[in-house]
Short mmCIF file of C-alpha atoms (C1' of nucleotides) in Angstrom, two decimals:
data_model
loop_
_atom_site.label_atom_id
_atom_site.label_comp_id
_atom_site.label_asym_id
_atom_site.label_seq_id
_atom_site.Cartn_x
_atom_site.Cartn_y
_atom_site.Cartn_z
CA MET A 1 40.67 153.75 41.08
CA PRO A 2 41.30 150.25 39.56
CA GLU A 3 43.84 150.18 37.31
CA LEU A 4 44.37 147.23 34.52
CA PRO A 5 46.31 144.37 37.08
CA GLU A 6 43.28 145.63 39.08
CA VAL A 7 40.44 145.09 36.39
CA GLU A 8 42.60 141.70 35.44
CA THR A 9 42.00 140.27 39.21
CA ILE A 10 38.33 141.24 39.03
CA ARG A 11 38.05 139.76 35.06
CA ARG A 12 39.25 136.14 36.17
CA GLY A 13 37.42 136.54 39.80
CA LEU A 14 34.22 136.88 37.53
CA GLN A 15 34.80 134.31 34.95
CA GLY A 16 35.11 131.75 37.23
CA HIS A 17 31.25 132.39 38.03
CA LEU A 18 29.97 133.93 34.97
CA VAL A 19 30.81 131.83 32.13
CA GLY A 20 28.59 128.71 31.27
CA LYS A 21 26.35 130.58 33.87
CA ARG A 22 22.78 131.56 33.15
CA ILE A 23 21.20 135.30 34.23
CA GLN A 24 18.02 133.83 35.52
CA SER A 25 17.16 137.88 36.90
CA VAL A 26 18.47 140.72 37.43
CA SER A 27 17.65 143.49 39.71
CA GLY A 28 19.12 147.06 40.63
CA LYS A 29 18.65 150.46 40.43
CA PRO A 30 18.36 153.46 37.69
CA GLY A 31 21.53 155.58 38.11
CA ARG A 32 24.10 157.56 36.29
CA LEU A 33 26.49 153.93 35.68
CA PHE A 34 23.78 153.16 32.27
CA ARG A 35 23.75 157.14 31.01
CA ASN A 36 25.50 155.67 27.95
CA ASN A 37 22.25 153.47 26.92
CA PRO A 38 19.61 155.00 25.68
CA GLY A 39 16.46 152.98 27.69
CA GLY A 40 19.20 153.27 30.88
CA TYR A 41 19.07 150.59 33.72
CA GLU A 42 15.52 149.38 32.36
CA GLN A 43 16.92 148.53 29.36
CA VAL A 44 19.98 146.73 30.20
CA ALA A 45 18.27 144.84 33.25
CA ALA A 46 16.12 143.61 30.22
CA THR A 47 18.17 142.61 27.85
CA LEU A 48 20.78 140.69 30.18
CA GLN A 49 17.63 138.68 31.62
CA GLY A 50 17.98 134.86 30.80
CA LYS A 51 21.17 135.62 29.25
CA LEU A 52 23.47 132.56 28.91
CA THR A 53 27.56 134.15 29.55
CA ASP A 54 29.64 132.54 27.44
CA GLY A 55 32.92 134.69 27.52
CA LEU A 56 34.56 137.28 29.45
CA ARG A 57 37.16 140.14 28.47
CA ARG A 58 39.01 142.82 29.08
CA ARG A 59 41.20 146.00 27.12
CA GLY A 60 43.12 148.03 29.71
CA LYS A 61 40.60 148.80 32.00
CA PHE A 62 37.87 148.04 30.29
CA ILE A 63 35.72 144.52 30.74
CA TRP A 64 33.07 143.21 28.84
CA MET A 65 30.47 140.45 28.86
CA GLU A 66 29.72 137.91 25.68
CA PHE A 67 26.80 136.14 25.46
CA ASP A 68 25.81 132.81 23.71
CA GLY A 69 24.56 133.12 20.44
CA GLU A 70 24.22 137.18 21.34
CA ASP A 71 26.35 140.24 18.73
CA GLN A 72 25.17 142.41 21.77
CA VAL A 73 28.05 142.58 24.56
CA LEU A 74 28.27 144.17 28.25
CA VAL A 75 30.53 147.21 28.86
CA VAL A 76 31.55 147.57 32.94
CA HIS A 77 34.34 149.86 33.75
CA LEU A 78 34.94 150.86 36.99
CA GLY A 79 35.84 154.45 37.03
CA MET A 80 37.17 155.47 40.19
CA SER A 81 35.40 153.43 42.74
CA GLY A 82 33.33 151.09 41.51
CA GLN A 83 33.58 147.01 42.93
CA ALA A 84 32.20 143.83 41.44
CA ARG A 85 31.77 141.26 44.02
CA VAL A 86 30.87 137.69 43.86
CA THR A 87 28.39 136.82 46.65
CA ASP A 88 25.32 134.74 47.95
CA SER A 89 24.16 137.23 50.04
CA SER A 90 21.12 139.21 50.24
CA ALA A 91 22.47 142.50 51.67
CA ARG A 92 22.56 145.56 49.61
CA HIS A 93 25.67 148.04 49.23
CA LYS A 94 23.90 151.69 49.20
CA HIS A 95 25.27 152.38 46.28
CA GLU A 96 24.69 148.56 44.42
CA TYR A 97 23.06 149.32 41.51
CA LEU A 98 23.31 146.30 39.13
CA ARG A 99 23.01 142.16 40.47
CA LEU A 100 22.83 139.35 38.25
CA HIS A 101 21.28 136.38 39.84
CA LEU A 102 22.72 133.12 38.30
CA ASP A 103 21.66 129.59 38.15
CA GLY A 104 22.81 127.96 41.19
CA GLY A 105 21.85 130.85 43.47
CA THR A 106 25.43 133.03 43.04
CA GLN A 107 25.00 136.22 42.50
CA VAL A 108 27.49 139.04 41.43
CA SER A 109 27.01 142.74 42.36
CA PHE A 110 27.96 146.17 40.99
CA ILE A 111 28.67 149.15 43.21
CA ASP A 112 30.18 152.23 42.73
CA PRO A 113 30.05 155.84 44.94
CA ARG A 114 31.04 157.90 42.70
CA THR A 115 29.10 156.41 39.86
CA PHE A 116 32.48 157.89 37.28
CA GLY A 117 32.00 154.00 35.79
CA HIS A 118 29.78 153.16 33.76
CA LEU A 119 27.64 150.32 32.76
CA THR A 120 27.20 149.76 28.52
CA LEU A 121 25.71 147.38 25.61
CA SER A 122 27.53 147.85 22.89
CA GLU A 123 28.18 146.15 19.52
CA VAL A 124 31.01 144.27 18.65
CA ARG A 125 33.34 144.59 15.47
CA ASP A 126 36.37 143.03 14.46
CA SER A 127 36.25 141.96 18.01
CA VAL A 128 36.17 144.50 19.64
CA PRO A 129 32.99 146.67 21.67
CA VAL A 130 32.35 149.44 19.33
CA VAL A 131 32.15 151.57 22.38
CA LEU A 132 35.28 151.18 22.89
CA GLU A 133 37.46 151.32 19.62
CA HIS A 134 39.05 154.66 20.45
CA ILE A 135 40.87 152.82 23.29
CA ALA A 136 44.35 151.40 22.07
CA PRO A 137 45.05 148.05 23.10
CA ASP A 138 47.28 147.45 26.55
CA PRO A 139 50.77 146.59 26.40
CA LEU A 140 49.34 143.16 27.20
CA ASP A 141 47.33 142.85 24.74
CA ALA A 142 48.47 140.30 21.54
CA ARG A 143 47.74 143.27 19.39
CA TRP A 144 49.97 145.59 21.07
CA ASP A 145 52.73 146.84 18.95
CA ALA A 146 54.81 148.47 21.01
CA ASP A 147 57.04 150.30 17.75
CA ALA A 148 53.76 152.13 17.03
CA VAL A 149 53.44 153.78 20.05
CA ILE A 150 57.01 154.48 20.82
CA SER A 151 56.90 156.47 17.22
CA ARG A 152 53.56 158.41 18.25
CA MET A 153 55.45 158.64 21.39
CA ARG A 154 58.23 160.57 20.59
CA ALA A 155 56.41 162.42 17.63
CA SER A 156 54.91 164.75 20.69
CA ARG A 157 56.23 167.14 22.76
CA ARG A 158 53.41 166.10 25.63
CA PRO A 159 55.15 165.33 28.79
CA ILE A 160 55.90 161.46 28.74
CA LYS A 161 53.65 161.07 31.88
CA THR A 162 50.52 162.21 29.92
CA MET A 163 51.03 160.20 27.00
CA LEU A 164 51.38 156.81 29.37
CA LEU A 165 48.25 158.22 31.41
CA ASP A 166 46.63 158.76 27.85
CA GLN A 167 44.41 155.48 26.79
CA ALA A 168 43.95 156.06 22.92
CA VAL A 169 47.93 155.62 23.43
CA LEU A 170 47.97 153.22 25.02
CA SER A 171 45.52 151.63 27.39
CA GLY A 172 45.44 149.68 31.41
CA VAL A 173 48.12 152.31 32.46
CA GLY A 174 46.72 154.40 35.59
CA ASN A 175 48.50 157.40 37.52
CA ILE A 176 49.83 153.89 40.10
CA TYR A 177 51.63 151.83 37.15
CA ALA A 178 53.19 155.33 35.51
CA ASP A 179 55.10 156.46 38.21
CA GLU A 180 56.56 152.87 39.07
CA ALA A 181 57.01 152.88 35.46
CA LEU A 182 58.89 156.07 34.99
CA HIS A 183 60.74 155.24 38.55
CA ARG A 184 62.20 152.00 37.02
CA ALA A 185 62.86 153.50 33.96
CA HIS A 186 64.80 156.35 35.65
CA MET A 187 62.70 158.99 33.53
CA HIS A 188 61.45 161.69 35.41
CA GLY A 189 57.50 162.20 34.24
CA ARG A 190 57.72 165.84 32.84
CA GLN A 191 60.07 164.89 30.07
CA ARG A 192 58.98 165.54 26.11
CA GLY A 193 58.51 163.16 23.91
CA THR A 194 60.45 165.28 21.42
CA ASP A 195 63.17 165.05 23.53
CA LEU A 196 63.65 161.02 24.24
CA ALA A 197 65.49 158.53 22.35
CA LYS A 198 63.75 155.59 21.02
CA ASP A 199 65.50 153.46 23.42
CA GLN A 200 63.95 155.08 26.31
CA VAL A 201 60.48 155.29 25.45
CA ALA A 202 60.95 151.45 24.92
CA GLU A 203 62.22 151.00 28.08
CA VAL A 204 59.20 152.99 30.10
CA LEU A 205 56.83 151.09 27.52
CA ALA A 206 58.58 147.96 28.66
CA ALA A 207 59.02 148.60 32.99
CA ALA A 208 55.27 149.16 32.64
CA GLN A 209 54.44 145.96 30.72
CA GLN A 210 56.54 144.27 33.42
CA VAL A 211 55.17 146.22 37.01
CA MET A 212 51.64 145.12 35.85
CA ARG A 213 52.91 141.62 34.90
CA GLU A 214 54.06 141.59 38.85
CA ALA A 215 51.29 143.17 40.18
CA ILE A 216 48.59 141.20 38.40
CA LYS A 217 50.48 138.24 40.72
CA VAL A 218 49.42 139.42 44.00
CA GLY A 219 46.19 140.67 42.88
CA GLY A 220 46.77 144.00 42.24
CA THR A 221 47.02 147.66 44.56
CA SER A 222 44.85 147.94 47.66
CA PHE A 223 45.64 151.64 49.97
CA ASP A 224 42.10 150.85 51.52
CA SER A 225 39.05 149.47 50.87
CA LEU A 226 38.11 150.98 47.66
CA TYR A 227 39.71 148.57 45.67
CA VAL A 228 39.20 144.87 46.47
CA ASN A 229 39.15 141.98 44.25
CA THR A 230 34.98 140.28 43.82
CA ASP A 231 35.59 138.03 46.75
CA GLY A 232 35.91 141.47 48.71
CA GLU A 233 39.58 140.98 49.41
CA PRO A 234 42.81 143.50 48.89
CA GLY A 235 45.71 142.89 46.26
CA TYR A 236 49.38 142.92 47.93
CA PHE A 237 51.09 144.83 45.35
CA SER A 238 51.07 148.56 47.35
CA ARG A 239 54.19 146.78 49.50
CA SER A 240 56.08 146.86 46.20
CA LEU A 241 55.39 150.13 45.18
CA SER A 242 59.33 152.61 45.02
CA VAL A 243 57.41 155.91 44.50
CA TYR A 244 53.84 156.06 44.47
CA GLY A 245 52.29 157.49 47.46
CA ARG A 246 55.82 157.69 48.74
CA SER A 247 56.35 161.82 48.98
CA GLY A 248 58.33 162.37 52.01
CA GLU A 249 59.98 158.36 52.61
CA SER A 250 63.26 157.66 50.53
CA CYS A 251 63.68 155.84 47.84
CA VAL A 252 65.79 152.87 47.88
CA CYS A 253 68.65 155.57 46.78
CA GLY A 254 68.43 156.83 50.09
CA THR A 255 66.60 160.36 48.51
CA GLU A 256 63.41 161.72 49.55
CA ILE A 257 60.85 161.03 47.43
CA LEU A 258 59.29 163.79 46.36
CA GLN A 259 55.92 165.29 44.18
CA GLU A 260 54.72 167.75 41.74
CA THR A 261 52.10 167.84 39.89
CA ILE A 262 51.85 166.50 35.93
CA SER A 263 48.79 167.90 33.76
CA GLY A 264 46.48 168.03 36.90
CA ARG A 265 48.02 164.51 38.44
CA SER A 266 50.33 163.70 41.17
CA HIS A 267 53.72 162.69 40.19
CA PHE A 268 55.69 160.71 42.70
CA TYR A 269 59.34 160.49 42.03
CA CYS A 270 63.49 160.26 43.44
CA PRO A 271 64.97 162.90 41.94
CA LYS A 272 68.34 161.32 41.81
CA CYS A 273 66.89 158.44 40.32
CA GLN A 274 64.70 160.37 37.74
CA PRO A 275 66.65 163.30 36.55
CA PRO A 276 64.08 166.49 34.89
CA SER A 277 66.15 166.28 31.64
"C1'" DA B 1 45.21 169.49 15.81
"C1'" DC B 2 46.85 169.63 20.12
"C1'" DC B 3 47.03 170.55 24.79
"C1'" DG B 4 45.67 171.38 29.99
"C1'" DG B 5 42.19 172.32 32.85
"C1'" DG B 6 37.55 171.74 35.24
"C1'" DA B 7 33.75 168.89 35.50
"C1'" DC B 8 31.49 164.49 37.50
"C1'" DC B 9 30.41 162.27 42.20
"C1'" DT B 10 31.01 160.23 46.89
"C1'" DG B 11 33.65 160.21 51.16
"C1'" DG B 12 37.98 159.72 53.94
"C1'" DA B 13 42.00 162.13 56.31
"C1'" DA B 14 43.99 166.08 57.51
"C1'" DG B 15 43.88 170.61 59.30
"C1'" DC B 16 41.33 173.76 62.42
"C1'" DT C 1 33.74 166.15 68.82
"C1'" DG C 2 32.63 168.72 65.34
"C1'" DC C 3 33.47 171.55 61.02
"C1'" DT C 4 35.63 172.25 57.06
"C1'" DT C 5 38.79 171.43 53.50
"C1'" DC C 6 41.20 168.84 50.54
"C1'" DC C 7 42.01 164.63 48.12
"C1'" DA C 8 41.68 160.06 45.48
"C1'" DG C 9 43.34 154.20 41.44
"C1'" DG C 10 39.40 157.72 35.18
"C1'" DT C 11 37.54 159.48 31.86
"C1'" DC C 12 34.99 163.23 28.84
"C1'" DC C 13 34.47 167.70 26.85
"C1'" DC C 14 36.06 172.09 25.97
"C1'" DG C 15 37.92 176.61 25.00
"C1'" DG C 16 42.58 178.05 23.98
#
DNA sequence: ACCGGGACCTGGAAGC
DNA sequence: TGCTTCCAGGTCCCGG
């Protein structure tokens, strides 16, 4: 579910509670979230016990926690339905898999009904977790290289929308912000990279960067209780969406918004603002 | 080597 | 009021 703006909102929410705090104890239960760790839940719990958190970083839709004097980090991916919540209540969500008990009494809970997300211990190389080396920088990263991404996209015959969603090309963009960026750039998602001018690709990437910055300012996009921040509150960007989830409604230009499928994902677009070629 | 499609899950909404 | 079907904000792996 969460894309870059929602993940960044969660990172900021966790940062204030976790950084500088020691993990006094860990609770939870085994589950698919730990599938990338050979020792499963027990290994993760034992490793985190007693650690002092000193940083919380993000690349695309992934967050990782750094610990004082340690080479190992905990990579957090929320998948489609993951939540990280800060609480002082002992109530357990049915799908809670990990809870960190911090000194001071604050607790951080990781919940994921569909278990598409994961919690993975990883070494770090060149300041990026090894398990995330195949994930490209996102448009808000200091390592972001727009020209390199533009060249790569223009060399491929794949639909532009599919490439915006490819986390090995650029990370952080998901189905919502891909469609919003394409609408802002007046481009239909089925346009092929090889058919686009450099300026056109530059424009859609700039639009993605801008729309995600705007969404972060209002805490991301919530359609329902699936996405909430670390305090359980929704984000407000849904009221600023131009096309995503709005098939049958009117575009700002007055034309009816349509929906079709590209590479198995819904694509919402305005046929007037975003001509197919 | 690239690409599209299916698999992985639960739960909420819509349809009958 | 059920029961069934469809759909979802993501990623990975497989076969063509």
